[in-house]
Tab-separated table of C-alpha atoms in Angstrom:
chain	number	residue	atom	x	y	z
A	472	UNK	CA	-20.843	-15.769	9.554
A	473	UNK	CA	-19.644	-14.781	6.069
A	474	UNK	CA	-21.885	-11.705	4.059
A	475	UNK	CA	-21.902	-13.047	0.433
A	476	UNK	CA	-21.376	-9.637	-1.152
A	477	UNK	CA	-19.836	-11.330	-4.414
A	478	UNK	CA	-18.895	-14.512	-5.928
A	479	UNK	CA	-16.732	-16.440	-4.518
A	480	UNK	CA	-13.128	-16.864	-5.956
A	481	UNK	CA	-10.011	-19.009	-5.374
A	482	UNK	CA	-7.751	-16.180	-3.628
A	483	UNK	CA	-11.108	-15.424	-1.278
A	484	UNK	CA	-11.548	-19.379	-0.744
A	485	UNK	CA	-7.621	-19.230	-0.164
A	486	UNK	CA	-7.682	-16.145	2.467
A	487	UNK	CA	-11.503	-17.592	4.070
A	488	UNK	CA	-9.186	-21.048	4.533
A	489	UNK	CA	-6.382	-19.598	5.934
A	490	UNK	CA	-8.388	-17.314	8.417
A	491	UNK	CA	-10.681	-20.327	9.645
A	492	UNK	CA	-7.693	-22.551	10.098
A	493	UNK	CA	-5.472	-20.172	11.257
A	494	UNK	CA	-7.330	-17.134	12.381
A	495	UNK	CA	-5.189	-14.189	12.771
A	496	UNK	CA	-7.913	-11.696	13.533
A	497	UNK	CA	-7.490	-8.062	12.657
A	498	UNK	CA	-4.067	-6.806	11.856
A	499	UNK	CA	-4.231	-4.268	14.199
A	500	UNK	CA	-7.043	-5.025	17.030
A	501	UNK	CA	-7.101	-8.700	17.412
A	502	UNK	CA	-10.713	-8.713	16.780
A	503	UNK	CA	-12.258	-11.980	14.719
A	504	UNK	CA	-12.648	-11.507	11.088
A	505	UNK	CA	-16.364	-11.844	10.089
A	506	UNK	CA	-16.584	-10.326	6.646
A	507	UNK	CA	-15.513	-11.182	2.969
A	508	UNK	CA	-13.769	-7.679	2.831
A	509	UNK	CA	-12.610	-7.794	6.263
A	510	UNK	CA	-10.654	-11.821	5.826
A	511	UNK	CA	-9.759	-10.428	2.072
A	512	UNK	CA	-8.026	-6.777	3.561
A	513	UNK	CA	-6.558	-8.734	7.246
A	514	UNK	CA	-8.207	-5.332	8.824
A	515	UNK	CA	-11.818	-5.733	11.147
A	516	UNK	CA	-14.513	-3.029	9.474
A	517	UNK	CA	-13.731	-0.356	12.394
A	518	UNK	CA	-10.103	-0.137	12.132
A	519	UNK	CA	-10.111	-0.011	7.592
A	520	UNK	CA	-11.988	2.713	8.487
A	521	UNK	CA	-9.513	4.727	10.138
A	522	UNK	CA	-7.175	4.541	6.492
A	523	UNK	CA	-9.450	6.331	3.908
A	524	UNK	CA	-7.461	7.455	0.907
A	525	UNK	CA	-6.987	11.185	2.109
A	526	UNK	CA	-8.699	13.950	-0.265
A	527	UNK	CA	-7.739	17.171	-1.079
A	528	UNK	CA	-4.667	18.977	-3.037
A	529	UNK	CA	-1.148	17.558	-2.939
A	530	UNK	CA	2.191	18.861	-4.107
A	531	UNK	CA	2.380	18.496	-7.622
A	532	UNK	CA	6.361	17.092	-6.699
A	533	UNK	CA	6.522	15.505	-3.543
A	534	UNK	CA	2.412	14.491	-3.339
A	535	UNK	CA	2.615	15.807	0.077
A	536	UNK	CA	-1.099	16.818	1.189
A	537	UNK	CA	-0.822	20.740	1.181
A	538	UNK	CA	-3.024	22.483	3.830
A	539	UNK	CA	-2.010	26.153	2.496
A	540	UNK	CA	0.170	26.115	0.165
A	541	UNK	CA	-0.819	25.709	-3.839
A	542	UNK	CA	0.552	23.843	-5.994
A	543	UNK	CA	3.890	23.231	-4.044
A	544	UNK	CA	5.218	22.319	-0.181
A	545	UNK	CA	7.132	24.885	1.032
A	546	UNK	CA	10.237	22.088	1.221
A	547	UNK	CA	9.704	21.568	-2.727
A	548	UNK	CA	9.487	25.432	-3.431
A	549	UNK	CA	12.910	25.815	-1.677
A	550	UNK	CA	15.218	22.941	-2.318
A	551	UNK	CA	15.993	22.221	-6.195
A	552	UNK	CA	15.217	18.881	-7.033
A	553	UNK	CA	15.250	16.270	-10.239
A	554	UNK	CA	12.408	14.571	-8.922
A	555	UNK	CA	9.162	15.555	-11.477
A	556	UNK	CA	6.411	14.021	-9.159
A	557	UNK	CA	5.873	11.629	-6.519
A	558	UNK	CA	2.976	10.267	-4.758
A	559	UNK	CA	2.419	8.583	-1.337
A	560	UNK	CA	-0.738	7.126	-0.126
A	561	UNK	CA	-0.104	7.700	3.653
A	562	UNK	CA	2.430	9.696	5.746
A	563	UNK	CA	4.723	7.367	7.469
A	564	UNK	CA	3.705	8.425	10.979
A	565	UNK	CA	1.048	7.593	13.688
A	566	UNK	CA	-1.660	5.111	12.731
A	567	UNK	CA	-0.296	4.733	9.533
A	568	UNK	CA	2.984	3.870	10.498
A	569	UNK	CA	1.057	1.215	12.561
A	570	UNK	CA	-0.913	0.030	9.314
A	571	UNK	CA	2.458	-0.259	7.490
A	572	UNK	CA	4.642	-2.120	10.593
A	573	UNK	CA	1.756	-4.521	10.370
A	574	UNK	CA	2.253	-5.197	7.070
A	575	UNK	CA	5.976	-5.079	6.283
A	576	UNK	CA	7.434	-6.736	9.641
A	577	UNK	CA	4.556	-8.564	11.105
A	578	UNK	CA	4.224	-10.297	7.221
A	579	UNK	CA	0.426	-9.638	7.434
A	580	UNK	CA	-0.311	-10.322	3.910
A	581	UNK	CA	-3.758	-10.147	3.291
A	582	UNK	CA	-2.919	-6.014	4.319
A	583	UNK	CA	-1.516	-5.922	0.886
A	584	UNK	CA	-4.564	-6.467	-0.527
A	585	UNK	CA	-6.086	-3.382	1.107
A	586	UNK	CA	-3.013	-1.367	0.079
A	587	UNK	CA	-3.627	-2.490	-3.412
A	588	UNK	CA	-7.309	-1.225	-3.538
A	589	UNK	CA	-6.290	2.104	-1.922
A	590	UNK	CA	-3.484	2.818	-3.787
A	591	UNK	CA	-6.136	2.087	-6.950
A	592	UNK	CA	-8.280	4.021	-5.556
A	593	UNK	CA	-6.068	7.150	-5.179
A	594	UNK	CA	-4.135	6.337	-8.617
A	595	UNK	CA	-7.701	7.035	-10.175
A	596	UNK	CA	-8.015	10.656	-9.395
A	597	UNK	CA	-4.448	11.444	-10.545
A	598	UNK	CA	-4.265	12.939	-14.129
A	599	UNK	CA	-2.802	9.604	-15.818
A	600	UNK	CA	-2.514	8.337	-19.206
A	601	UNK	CA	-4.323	5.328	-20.185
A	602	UNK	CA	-1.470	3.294	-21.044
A	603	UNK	CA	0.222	4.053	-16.972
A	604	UNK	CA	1.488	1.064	-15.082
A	605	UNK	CA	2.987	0.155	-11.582
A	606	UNK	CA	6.689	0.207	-11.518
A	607	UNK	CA	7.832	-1.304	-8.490
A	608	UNK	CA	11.122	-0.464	-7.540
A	609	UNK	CA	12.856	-3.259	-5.757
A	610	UNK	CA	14.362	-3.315	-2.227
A	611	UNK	CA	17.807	-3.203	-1.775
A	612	UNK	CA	20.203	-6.348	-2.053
A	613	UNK	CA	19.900	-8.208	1.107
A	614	UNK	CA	16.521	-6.860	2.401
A	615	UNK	CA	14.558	-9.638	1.488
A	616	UNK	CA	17.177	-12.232	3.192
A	617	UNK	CA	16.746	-9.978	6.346
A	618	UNK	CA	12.922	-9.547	6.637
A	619	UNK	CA	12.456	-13.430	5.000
A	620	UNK	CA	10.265	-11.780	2.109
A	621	UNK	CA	9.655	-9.067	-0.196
A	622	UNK	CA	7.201	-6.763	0.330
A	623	UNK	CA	7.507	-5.496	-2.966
A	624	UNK	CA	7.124	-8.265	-5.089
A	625	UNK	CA	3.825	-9.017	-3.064
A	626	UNK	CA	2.278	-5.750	-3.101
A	627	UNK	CA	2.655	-6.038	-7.165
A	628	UNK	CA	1.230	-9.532	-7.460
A	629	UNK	CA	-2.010	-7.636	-5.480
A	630	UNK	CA	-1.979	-5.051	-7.873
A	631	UNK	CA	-1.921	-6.966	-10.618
A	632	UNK	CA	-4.460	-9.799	-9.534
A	633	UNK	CA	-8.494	-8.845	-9.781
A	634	UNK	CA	-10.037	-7.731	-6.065
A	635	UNK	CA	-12.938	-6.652	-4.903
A	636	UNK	CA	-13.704	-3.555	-6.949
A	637	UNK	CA	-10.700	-4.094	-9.251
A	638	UNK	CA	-10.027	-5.859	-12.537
A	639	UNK	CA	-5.666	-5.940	-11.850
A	640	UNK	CA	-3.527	-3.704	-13.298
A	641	UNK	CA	-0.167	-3.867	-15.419
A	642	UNK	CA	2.783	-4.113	-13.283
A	643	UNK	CA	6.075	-3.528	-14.970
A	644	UNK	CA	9.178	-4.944	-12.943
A	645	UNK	CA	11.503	-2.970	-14.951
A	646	UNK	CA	13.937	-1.826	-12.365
A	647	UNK	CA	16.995	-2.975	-11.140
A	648	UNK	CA	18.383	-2.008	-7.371
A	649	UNK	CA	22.113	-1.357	-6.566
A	650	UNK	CA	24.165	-1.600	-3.629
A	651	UNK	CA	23.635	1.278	-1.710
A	652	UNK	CA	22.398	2.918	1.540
A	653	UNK	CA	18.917	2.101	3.281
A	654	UNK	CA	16.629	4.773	1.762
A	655	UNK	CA	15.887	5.308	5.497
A	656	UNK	CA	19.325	6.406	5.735
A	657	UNK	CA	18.750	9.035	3.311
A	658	UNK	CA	17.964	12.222	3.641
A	659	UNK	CA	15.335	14.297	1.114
A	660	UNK	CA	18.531	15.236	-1.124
């Protein structure tokens, strides 16, 4: 059964196709996708709901949540830095971590539409101008030929394309990656 919550478009008719032909279920429970938002995000209503975009002050460098601390983390505050600001939608750990595994290595691409709506949804509440874009920076040289696509690349084309409760957005591929180390490899210096 599909809820009709809004008109029908091709990339819904594309993802309502692929998911009654080839019905990968929820990204993360298995469970059969029933709803337009749930085929259109790749996640089943109960586990979406575990990734809200979280609320409260972040570090005005990092965009760490802060639980005490104003303004700054206490790693920002002691470690000089020429990054001006940052912002991450989710911590890299836990159920997130899940969310993003799903999504990066298990290719899961209808979870980039759900990124794309959160990641508009947090964007909003940041003090932006009204000319900001997306810059994507790209992965590293030879990324894409190990994990057969680029994440990147797709996650803009969500952006960019009109959703459920978004219009697109400008994405400006202005960046250019070197040969260097995975940033995994890195450490916060």
């Amino acid at each position: 059964m599909i809820r009709m919550n809004r008109c029908f478009d091709f990339p819904f008719l594309a993802a309502l196709l692929r998911e009654r032909l080839f019905p990968a279920g929820c990204a993360l429970c298995g469970k059969t996708l029933l709803y337009r938002d749930e085929i259109w995000e790749g996640l089943c209503a109960a586990c979406a709901s575990r990734f809200p975009v979280e609320e409260g002050a972040r570090c005005r460098r990092c965009g760490k949540l802060l639980i005490s601390e104003r303004e700054m983390c206490l790693s920002c505050r002691e470690e000089e830095s020429v990054l001006d600001g940052a912002f991450s939608l989710y911590p890299y750990t836990g159920r997130f971590r899940e969310l993003l595994s799903a999504w990066k290595f298990g290719k899961n691409l209808a979870l980039g539409n759900l990124l794309a709506r959160r990641l508009l949804a947090a964007a909003s509440r940041l003090p932006l101008p009204p000319d900001a874009c997306w810059v994507p920076v790209p992965p590293r040289p030879g990324k894409i030929h190990d994990s057969g696509w680029d994440q990147i690349v797709h996650l803009a084309s969500c952006l960019r394309r009109p959703g459920p409760g978004h219009s697109g957005v400008p994405v400006r591929p202005c960046l250019r990656r070197l040969s260097s180390k995975k940033q995994k490899e890195l450490n916060r210096r």
